[in-house]
mmCIF file of C-alpha atoms and ligand atoms in Angstrom:
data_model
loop_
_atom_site.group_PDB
_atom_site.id
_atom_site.type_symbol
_atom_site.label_atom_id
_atom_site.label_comp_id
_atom_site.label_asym_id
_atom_site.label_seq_id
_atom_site.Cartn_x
_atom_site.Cartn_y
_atom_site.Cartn_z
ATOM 1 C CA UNK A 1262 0.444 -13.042 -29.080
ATOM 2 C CA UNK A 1263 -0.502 -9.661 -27.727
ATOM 3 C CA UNK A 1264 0.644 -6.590 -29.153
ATOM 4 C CA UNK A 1265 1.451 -3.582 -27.291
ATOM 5 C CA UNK A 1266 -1.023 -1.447 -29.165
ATOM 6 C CA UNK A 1267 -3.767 -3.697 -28.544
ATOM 7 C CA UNK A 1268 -2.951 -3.247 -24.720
ATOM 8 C CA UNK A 1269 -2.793 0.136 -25.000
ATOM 9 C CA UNK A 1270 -5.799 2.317 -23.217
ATOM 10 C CA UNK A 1271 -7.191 4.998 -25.257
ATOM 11 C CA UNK A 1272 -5.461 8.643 -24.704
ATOM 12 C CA UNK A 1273 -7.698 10.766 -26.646
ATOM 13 C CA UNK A 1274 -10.505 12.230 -24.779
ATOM 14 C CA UNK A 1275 -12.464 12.081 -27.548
ATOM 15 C CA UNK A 1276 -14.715 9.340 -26.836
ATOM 16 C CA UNK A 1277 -18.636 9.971 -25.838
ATOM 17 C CA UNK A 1278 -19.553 8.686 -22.901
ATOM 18 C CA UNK A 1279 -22.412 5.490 -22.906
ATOM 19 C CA UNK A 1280 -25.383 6.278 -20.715
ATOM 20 C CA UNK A 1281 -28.204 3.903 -20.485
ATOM 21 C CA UNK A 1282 -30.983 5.693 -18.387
ATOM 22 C CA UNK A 1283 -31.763 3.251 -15.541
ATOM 23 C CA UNK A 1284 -33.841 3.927 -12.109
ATOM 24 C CA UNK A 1285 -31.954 4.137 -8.876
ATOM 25 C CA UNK A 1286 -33.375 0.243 -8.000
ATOM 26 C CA UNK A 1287 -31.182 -0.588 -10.911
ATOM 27 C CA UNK A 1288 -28.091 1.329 -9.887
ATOM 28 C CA UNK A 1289 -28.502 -0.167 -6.393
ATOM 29 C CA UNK A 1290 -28.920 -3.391 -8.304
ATOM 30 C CA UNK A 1291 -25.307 -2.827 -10.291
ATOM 31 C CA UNK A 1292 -23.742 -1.608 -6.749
ATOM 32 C CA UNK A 1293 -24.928 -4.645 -5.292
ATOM 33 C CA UNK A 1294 -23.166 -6.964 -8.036
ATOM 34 C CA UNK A 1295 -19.862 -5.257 -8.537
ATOM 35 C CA UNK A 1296 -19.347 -4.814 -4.889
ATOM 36 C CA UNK A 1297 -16.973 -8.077 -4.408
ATOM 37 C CA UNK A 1298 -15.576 -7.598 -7.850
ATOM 38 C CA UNK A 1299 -11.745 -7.005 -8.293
ATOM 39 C CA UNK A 1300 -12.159 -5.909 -11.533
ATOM 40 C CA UNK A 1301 -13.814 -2.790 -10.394
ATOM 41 C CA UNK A 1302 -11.730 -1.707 -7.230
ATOM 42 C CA UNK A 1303 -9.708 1.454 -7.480
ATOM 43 C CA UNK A 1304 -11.842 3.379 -9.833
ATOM 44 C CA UNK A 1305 -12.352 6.754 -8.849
ATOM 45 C CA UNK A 1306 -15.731 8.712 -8.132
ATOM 46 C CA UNK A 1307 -16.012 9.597 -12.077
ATOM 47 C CA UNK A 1308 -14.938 6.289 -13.521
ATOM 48 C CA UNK A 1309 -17.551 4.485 -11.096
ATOM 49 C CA UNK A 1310 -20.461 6.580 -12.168
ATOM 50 C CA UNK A 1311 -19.130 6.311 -15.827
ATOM 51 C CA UNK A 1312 -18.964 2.263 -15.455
ATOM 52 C CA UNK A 1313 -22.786 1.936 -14.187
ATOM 53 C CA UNK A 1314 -24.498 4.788 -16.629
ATOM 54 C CA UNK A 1315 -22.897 2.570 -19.669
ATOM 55 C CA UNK A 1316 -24.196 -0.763 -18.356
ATOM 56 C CA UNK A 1317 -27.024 -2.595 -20.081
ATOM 57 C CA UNK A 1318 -29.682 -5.014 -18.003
ATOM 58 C CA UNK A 1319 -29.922 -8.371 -19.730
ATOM 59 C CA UNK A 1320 -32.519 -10.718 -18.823
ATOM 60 C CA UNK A 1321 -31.470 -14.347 -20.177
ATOM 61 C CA UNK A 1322 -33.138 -17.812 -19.746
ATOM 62 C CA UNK A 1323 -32.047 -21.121 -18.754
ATOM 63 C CA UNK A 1324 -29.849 -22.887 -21.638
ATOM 64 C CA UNK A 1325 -29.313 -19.467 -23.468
ATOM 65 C CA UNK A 1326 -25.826 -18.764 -25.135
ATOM 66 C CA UNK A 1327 -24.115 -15.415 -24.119
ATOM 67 C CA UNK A 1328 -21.179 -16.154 -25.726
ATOM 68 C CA UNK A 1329 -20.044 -18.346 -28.699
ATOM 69 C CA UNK A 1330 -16.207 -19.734 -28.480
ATOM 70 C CA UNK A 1331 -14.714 -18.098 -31.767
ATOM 71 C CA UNK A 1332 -17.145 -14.826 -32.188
ATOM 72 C CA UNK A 1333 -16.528 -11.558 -32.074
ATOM 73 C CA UNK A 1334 -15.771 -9.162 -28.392
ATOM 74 C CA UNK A 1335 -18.541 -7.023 -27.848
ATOM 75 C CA UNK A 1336 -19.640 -6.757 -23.837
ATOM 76 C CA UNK A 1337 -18.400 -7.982 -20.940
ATOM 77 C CA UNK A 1338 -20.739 -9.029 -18.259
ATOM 78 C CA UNK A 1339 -21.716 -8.980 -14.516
ATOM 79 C CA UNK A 1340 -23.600 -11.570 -12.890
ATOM 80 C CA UNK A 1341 -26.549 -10.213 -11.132
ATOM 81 C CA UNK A 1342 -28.733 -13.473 -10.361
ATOM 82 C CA UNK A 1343 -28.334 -16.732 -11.956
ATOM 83 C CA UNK A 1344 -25.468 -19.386 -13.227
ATOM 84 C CA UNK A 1345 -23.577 -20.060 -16.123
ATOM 85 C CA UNK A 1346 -21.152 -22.522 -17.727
ATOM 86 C CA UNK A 1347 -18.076 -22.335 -19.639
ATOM 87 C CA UNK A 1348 -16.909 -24.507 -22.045
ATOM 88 C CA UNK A 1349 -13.849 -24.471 -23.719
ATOM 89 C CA UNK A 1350 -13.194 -26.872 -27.450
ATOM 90 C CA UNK A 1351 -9.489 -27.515 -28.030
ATOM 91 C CA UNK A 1352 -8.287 -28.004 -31.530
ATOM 92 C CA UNK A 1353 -12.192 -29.049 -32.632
ATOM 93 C CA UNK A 1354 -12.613 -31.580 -29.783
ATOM 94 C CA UNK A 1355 -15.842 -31.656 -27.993
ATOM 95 C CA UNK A 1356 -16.460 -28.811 -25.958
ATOM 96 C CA UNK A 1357 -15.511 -29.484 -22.635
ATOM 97 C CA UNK A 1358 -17.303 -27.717 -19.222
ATOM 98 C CA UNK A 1359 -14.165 -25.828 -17.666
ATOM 99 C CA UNK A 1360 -16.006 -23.238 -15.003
ATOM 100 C CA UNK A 1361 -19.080 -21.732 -13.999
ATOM 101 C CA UNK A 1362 -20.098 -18.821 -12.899
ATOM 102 C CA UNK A 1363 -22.711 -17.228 -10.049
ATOM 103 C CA UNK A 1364 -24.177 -13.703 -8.448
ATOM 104 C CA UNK A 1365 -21.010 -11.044 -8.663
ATOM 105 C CA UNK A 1366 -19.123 -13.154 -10.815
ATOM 106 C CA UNK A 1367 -17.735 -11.782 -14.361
ATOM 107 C CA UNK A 1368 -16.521 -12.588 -17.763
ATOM 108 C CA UNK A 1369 -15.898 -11.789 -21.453
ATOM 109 C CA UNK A 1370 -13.228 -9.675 -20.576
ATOM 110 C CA UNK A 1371 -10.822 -11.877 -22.635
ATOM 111 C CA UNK A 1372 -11.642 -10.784 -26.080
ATOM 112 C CA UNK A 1373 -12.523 -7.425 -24.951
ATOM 113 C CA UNK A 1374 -8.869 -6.383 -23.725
ATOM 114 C CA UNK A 1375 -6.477 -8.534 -25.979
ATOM 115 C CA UNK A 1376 -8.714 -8.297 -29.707
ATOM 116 C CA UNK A 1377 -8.701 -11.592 -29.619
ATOM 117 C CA UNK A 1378 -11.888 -13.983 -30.679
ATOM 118 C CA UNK A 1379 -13.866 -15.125 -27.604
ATOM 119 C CA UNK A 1380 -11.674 -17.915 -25.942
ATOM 120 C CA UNK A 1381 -15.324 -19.922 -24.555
ATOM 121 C CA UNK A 1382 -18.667 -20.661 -24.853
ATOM 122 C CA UNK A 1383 -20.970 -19.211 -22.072
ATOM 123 C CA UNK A 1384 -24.299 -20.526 -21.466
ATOM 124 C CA UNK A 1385 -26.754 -19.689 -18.637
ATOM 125 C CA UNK A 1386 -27.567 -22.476 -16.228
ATOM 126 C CA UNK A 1387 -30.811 -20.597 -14.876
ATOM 127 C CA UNK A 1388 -32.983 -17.948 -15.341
ATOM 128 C CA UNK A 1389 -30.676 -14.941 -14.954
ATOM 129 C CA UNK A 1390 -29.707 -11.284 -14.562
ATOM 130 C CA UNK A 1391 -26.625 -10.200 -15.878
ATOM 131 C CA UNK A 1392 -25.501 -6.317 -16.551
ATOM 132 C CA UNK A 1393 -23.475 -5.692 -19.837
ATOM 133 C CA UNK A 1394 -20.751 -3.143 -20.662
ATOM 134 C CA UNK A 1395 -20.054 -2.583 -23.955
ATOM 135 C CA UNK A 1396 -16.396 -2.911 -25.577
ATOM 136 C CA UNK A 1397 -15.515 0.793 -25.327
ATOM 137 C CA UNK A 1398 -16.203 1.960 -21.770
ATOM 138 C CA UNK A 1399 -14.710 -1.235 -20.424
ATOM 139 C CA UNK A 1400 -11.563 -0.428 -22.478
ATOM 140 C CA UNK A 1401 -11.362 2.911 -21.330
ATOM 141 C CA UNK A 1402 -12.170 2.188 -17.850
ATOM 142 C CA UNK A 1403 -11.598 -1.171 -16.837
ATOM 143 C CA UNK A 1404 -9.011 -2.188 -18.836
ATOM 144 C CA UNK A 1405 -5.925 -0.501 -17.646
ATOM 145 C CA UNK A 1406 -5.728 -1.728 -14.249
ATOM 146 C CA UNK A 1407 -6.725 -5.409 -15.180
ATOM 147 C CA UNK A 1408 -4.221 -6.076 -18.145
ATOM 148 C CA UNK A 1409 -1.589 -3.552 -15.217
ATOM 149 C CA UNK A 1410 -2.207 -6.032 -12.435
ATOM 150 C CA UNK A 1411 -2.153 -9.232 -14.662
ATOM 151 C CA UNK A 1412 1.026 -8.504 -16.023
ATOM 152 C CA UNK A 1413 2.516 -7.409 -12.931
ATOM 153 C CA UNK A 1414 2.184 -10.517 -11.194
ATOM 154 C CA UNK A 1415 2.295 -12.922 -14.295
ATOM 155 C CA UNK A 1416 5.362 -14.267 -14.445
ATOM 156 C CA UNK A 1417 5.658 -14.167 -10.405
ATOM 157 C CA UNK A 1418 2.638 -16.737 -10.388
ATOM 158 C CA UNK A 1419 4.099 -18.727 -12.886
ATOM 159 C CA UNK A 1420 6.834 -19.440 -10.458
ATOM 160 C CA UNK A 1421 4.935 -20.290 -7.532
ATOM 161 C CA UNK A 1422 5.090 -24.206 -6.915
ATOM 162 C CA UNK A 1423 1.499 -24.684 -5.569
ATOM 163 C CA UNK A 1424 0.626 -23.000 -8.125
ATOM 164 C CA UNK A 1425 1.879 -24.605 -11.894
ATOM 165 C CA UNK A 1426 -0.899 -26.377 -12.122
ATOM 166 C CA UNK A 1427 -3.141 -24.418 -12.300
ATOM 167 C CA UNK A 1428 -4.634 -22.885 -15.942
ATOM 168 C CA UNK A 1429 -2.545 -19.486 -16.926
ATOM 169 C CA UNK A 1430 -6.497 -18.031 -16.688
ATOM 170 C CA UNK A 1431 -6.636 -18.824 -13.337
ATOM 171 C CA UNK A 1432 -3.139 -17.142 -12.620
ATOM 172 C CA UNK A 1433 -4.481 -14.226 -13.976
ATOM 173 C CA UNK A 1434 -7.897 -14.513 -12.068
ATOM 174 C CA UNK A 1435 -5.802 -14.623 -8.825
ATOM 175 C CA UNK A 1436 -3.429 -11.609 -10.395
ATOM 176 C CA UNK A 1437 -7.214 -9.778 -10.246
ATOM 177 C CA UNK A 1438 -7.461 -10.812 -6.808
ATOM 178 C CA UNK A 1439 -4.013 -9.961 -4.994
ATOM 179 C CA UNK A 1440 -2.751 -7.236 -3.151
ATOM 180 C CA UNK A 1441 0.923 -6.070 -2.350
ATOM 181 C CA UNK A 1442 2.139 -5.243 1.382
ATOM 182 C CA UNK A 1443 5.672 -4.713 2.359
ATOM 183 C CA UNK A 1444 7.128 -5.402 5.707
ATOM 184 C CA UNK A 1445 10.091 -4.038 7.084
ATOM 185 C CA UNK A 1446 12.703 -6.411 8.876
ATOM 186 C CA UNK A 1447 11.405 -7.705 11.934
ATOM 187 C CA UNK A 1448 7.486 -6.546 11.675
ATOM 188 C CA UNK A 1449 5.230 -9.054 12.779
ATOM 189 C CA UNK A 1450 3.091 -10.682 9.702
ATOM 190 C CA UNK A 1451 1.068 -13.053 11.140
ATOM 191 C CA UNK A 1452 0.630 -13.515 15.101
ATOM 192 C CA UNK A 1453 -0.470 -16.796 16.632
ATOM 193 C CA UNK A 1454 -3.313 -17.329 18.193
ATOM 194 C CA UNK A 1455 -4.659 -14.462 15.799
ATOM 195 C CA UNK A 1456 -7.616 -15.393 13.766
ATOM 196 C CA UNK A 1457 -6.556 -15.312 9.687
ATOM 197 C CA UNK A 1458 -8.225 -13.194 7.569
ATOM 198 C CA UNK A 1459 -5.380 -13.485 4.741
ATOM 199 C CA UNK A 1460 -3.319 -15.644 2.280
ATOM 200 C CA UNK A 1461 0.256 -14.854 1.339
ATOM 201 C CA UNK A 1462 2.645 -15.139 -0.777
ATOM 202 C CA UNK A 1463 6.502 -14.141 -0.650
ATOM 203 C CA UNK A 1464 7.453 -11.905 -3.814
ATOM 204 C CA UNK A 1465 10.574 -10.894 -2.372
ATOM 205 C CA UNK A 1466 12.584 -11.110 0.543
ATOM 206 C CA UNK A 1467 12.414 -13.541 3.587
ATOM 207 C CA UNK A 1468 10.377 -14.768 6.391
ATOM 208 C CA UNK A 1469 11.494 -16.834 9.759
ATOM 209 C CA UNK A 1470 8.492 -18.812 11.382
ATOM 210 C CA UNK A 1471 8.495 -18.816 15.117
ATOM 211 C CA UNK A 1472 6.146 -21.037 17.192
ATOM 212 C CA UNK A 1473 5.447 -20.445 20.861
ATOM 213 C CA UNK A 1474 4.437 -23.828 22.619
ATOM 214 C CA UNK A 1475 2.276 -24.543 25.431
ATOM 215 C CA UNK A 1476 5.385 -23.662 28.131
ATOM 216 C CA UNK A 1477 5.693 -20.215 26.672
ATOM 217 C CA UNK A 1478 9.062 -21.678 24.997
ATOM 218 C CA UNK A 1479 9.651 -19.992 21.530
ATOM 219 C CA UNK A 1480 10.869 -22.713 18.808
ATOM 220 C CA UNK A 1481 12.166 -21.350 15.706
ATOM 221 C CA UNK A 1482 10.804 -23.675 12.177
ATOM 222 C CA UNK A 1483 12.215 -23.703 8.688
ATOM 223 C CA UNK A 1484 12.223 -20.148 7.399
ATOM 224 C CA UNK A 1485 10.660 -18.827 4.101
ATOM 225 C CA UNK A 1486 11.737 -17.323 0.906
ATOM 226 C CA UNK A 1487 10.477 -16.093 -2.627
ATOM 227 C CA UNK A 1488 7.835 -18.051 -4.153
ATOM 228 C CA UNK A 1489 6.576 -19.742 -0.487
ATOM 229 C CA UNK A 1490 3.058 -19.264 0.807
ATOM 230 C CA UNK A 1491 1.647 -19.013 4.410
ATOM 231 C CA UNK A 1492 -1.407 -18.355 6.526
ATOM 232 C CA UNK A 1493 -3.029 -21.032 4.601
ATOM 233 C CA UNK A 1494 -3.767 -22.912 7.695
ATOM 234 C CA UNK A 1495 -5.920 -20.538 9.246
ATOM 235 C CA UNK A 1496 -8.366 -20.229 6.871
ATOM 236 C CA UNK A 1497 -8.360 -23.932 5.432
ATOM 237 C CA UNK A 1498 -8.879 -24.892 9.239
ATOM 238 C CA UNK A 1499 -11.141 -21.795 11.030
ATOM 239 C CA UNK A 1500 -8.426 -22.293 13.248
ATOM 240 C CA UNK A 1501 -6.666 -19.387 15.075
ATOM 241 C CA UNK A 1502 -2.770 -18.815 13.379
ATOM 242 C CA UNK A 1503 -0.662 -21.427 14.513
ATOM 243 C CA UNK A 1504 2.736 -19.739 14.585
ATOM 244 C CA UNK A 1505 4.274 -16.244 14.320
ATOM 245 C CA UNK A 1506 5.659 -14.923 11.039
ATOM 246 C CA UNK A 1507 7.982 -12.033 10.965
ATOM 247 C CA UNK A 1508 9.869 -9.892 8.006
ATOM 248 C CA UNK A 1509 13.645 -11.221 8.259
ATOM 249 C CA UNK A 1510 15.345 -8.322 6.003
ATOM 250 C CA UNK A 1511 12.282 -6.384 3.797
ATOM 251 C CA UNK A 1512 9.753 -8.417 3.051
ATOM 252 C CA UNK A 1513 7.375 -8.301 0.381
ATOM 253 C CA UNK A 1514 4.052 -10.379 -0.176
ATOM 254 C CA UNK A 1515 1.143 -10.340 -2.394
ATOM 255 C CA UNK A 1516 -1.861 -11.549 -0.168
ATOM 256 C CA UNK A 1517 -5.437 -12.651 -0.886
ATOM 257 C CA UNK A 1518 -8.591 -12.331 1.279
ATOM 258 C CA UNK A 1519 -10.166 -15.462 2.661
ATOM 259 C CA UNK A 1520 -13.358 -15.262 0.277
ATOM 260 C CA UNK A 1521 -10.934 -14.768 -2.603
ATOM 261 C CA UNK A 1522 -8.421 -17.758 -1.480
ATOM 262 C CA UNK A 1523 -11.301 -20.330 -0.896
ATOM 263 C CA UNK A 1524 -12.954 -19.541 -4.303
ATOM 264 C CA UNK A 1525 -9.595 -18.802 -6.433
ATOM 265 C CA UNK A 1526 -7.408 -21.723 -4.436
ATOM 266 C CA UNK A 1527 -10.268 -24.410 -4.915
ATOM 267 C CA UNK A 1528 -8.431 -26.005 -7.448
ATOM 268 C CA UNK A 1529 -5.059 -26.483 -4.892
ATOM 269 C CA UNK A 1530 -6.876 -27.152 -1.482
ATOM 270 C CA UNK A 1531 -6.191 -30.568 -1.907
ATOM 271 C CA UNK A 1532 -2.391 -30.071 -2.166
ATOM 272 C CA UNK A 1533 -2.352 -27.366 0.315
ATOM 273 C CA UNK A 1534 -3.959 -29.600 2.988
ATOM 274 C CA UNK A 1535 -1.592 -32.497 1.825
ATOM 275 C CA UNK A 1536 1.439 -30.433 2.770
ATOM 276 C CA UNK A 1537 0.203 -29.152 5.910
ATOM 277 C CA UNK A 1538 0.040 -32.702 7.255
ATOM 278 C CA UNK A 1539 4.044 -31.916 7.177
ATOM 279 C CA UNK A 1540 3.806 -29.086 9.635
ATOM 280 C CA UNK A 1541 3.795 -31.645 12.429
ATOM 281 C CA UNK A 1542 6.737 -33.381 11.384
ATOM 282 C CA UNK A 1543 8.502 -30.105 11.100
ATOM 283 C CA UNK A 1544 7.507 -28.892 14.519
ATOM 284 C CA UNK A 1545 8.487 -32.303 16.386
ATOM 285 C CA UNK A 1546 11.478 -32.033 14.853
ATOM 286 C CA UNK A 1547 12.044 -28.427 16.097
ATOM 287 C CA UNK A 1548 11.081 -29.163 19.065
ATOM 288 C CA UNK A 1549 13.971 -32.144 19.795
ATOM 289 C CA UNK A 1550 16.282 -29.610 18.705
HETATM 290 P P1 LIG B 611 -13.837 -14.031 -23.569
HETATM 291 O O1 LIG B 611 -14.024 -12.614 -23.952
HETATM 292 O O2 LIG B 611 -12.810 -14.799 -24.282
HETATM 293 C C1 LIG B 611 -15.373 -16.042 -22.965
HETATM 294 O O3 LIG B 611 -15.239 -14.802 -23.652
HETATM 295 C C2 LIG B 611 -15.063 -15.828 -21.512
HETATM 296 O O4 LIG B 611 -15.083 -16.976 -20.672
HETATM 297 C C3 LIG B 611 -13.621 -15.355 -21.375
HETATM 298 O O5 LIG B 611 -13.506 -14.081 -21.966
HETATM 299 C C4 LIG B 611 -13.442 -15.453 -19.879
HETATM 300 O O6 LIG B 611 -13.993 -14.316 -19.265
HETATM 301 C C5 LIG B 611 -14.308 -16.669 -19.511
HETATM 302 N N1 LIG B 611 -10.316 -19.898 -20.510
HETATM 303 C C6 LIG B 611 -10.752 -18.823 -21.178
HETATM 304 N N2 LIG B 611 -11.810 -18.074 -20.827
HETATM 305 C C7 LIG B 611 -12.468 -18.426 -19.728
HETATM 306 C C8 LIG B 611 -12.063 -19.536 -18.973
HETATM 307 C C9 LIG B 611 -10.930 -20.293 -19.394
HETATM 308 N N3 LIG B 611 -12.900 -19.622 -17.929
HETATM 309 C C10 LIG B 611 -13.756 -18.613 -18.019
HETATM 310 N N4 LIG B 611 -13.533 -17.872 -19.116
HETATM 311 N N5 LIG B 611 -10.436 -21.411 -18.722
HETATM 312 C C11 LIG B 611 -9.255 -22.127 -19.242
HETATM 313 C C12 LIG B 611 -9.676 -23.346 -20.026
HETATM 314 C C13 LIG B 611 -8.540 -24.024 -20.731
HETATM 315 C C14 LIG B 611 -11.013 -21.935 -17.509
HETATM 316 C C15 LIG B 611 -10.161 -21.622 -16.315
HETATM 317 C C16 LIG B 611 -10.817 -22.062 -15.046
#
């Protein structure tokens, strides 16, 4: 379990900063690698500059072990070039291969923000570049918003039916990834015939689904509550949006990008596909209504 002082960020300023001299190729380098990283949105001007002084270049070969399942927190790392594995050993089984990483991926934060021994083994795949920040700047910096956002949509996700099967990590990677938006009651969500850039999913409130067939006749489908997703379609399919989704009362989602859904959502594709082979049904049976 997690205690609350564990979680807590430091609030003395008393800290020194880290600063690693590095050339401006390597800065541009760092910029480059945290650019598509969640974990590093929202930092202000000072915490940005603070984040890249403190980071360390590591240059690691194929087969080497970054971290050891059971050791000790001390970096967290950003994947410049290269590929890793993870591999997870439950209760002194085998280890078993349970991710991998590639360029602008990250990990180690685990340990780092809960005290707690590292919960994998990482081992590069390749010859790689990662960039290293040490235990105390990421606590002070990173920390706060990750463990914020995590918790804020924790037990949310866990009530999302596409979603139980998925590890309680990956909940929390998509928790990283999501991004509130509130509608008021009748505001237009999605728009068919738009192309979809987004995921969503209902936190609160309600949705009615509208589809406009090839007459111009509106036909109004099964509407959605808490818990449901939509726009899936769209980006599964490169397909413009099929229907039009409006905010029935205030509506409130938590959306995901289409780079983040396709890489975060790999594990439910399958399932999401299987249930949009229902949509047809559905919209005959509108239709003869
Ligand atoms: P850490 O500090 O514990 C190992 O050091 C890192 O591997 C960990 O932080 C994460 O950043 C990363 N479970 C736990 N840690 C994982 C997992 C994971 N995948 C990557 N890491 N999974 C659950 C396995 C039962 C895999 C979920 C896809």
């Amino acid at each position: 379990s997690v205690s609350a002082e564990s979680m807590a960020p430091s609030q003395d300023k008393d800290y020194v900063k880290v600063v690693i001299p590095k050339t401006q190729e390597q800065r541009k380098r760092i910029e480059n690698s945290i650019e598509n990283n969640f974990l590093f949105k929202n930092l202000d001007e000072e915490q940005y500059k603070d984040v890249i002084d403190a980071m360390v270049e590591k240059r690691v070969s194929n087969h080497e072990q970054i971290i050891r399942q059971g050791g000790i927190g001390d970096f967290f790392y950003v994947v410049e070039t290269g590929t890793f594995d993870v591999y997870v050993s439950k209760n002194g089984a085998p280890p078993e291969k349970v991710h991998s990483y590639g360029p602008g991926g990250s990990f180690g934060e685990l340990a780092l923000m809960y005290n707690a021994p590292r919960a994998a083994t990482v081992v590069a795949t390749s010859d790689s570049v990662l960039w290293a920040l040490d235990r105390v700047t990421f606590r002070r910096i990173l920390m706060e918003n990750t463990s914020r956002k995590r918790k804020m949509y924790e037990s949310f996700l866990e009530e999302v039916p596409i979603l139980v099967s998925l590890e309680p990590y990956e909940r929390h990677k998509i928790a990283d990834a999501l991004e509130s938006a509130v509608y008021e009651d009748g505001q237009l969500v999605i728009k068919q015939g738009d192309i979809g850039n987004n995921f969503f999913l209902i936190e609160s409130g309600e949705a009615s689904v509208m589809k406009i067939d090839e007459e111009g006749i509106e036909h109004e489908l099964p509407g959605l509550k808490k818990g449901d997703y939509f726009g899936e379609l769209a980006l599964l399919n490169n397909k413009p949006r099929a229907v039009n989704i409006k905010a029935k009362g205030r509506l409130k989602v938590a959306t995901l990008g289409k780079k983040a859904f396709v890489r975060l959502l790999g594990p439910v594709v399958d399932i999401l596909k299987r249930n949009s082979d229902n949509y047809e049904t559905i919209t005959r049976n509108a239709r003869q209504q």
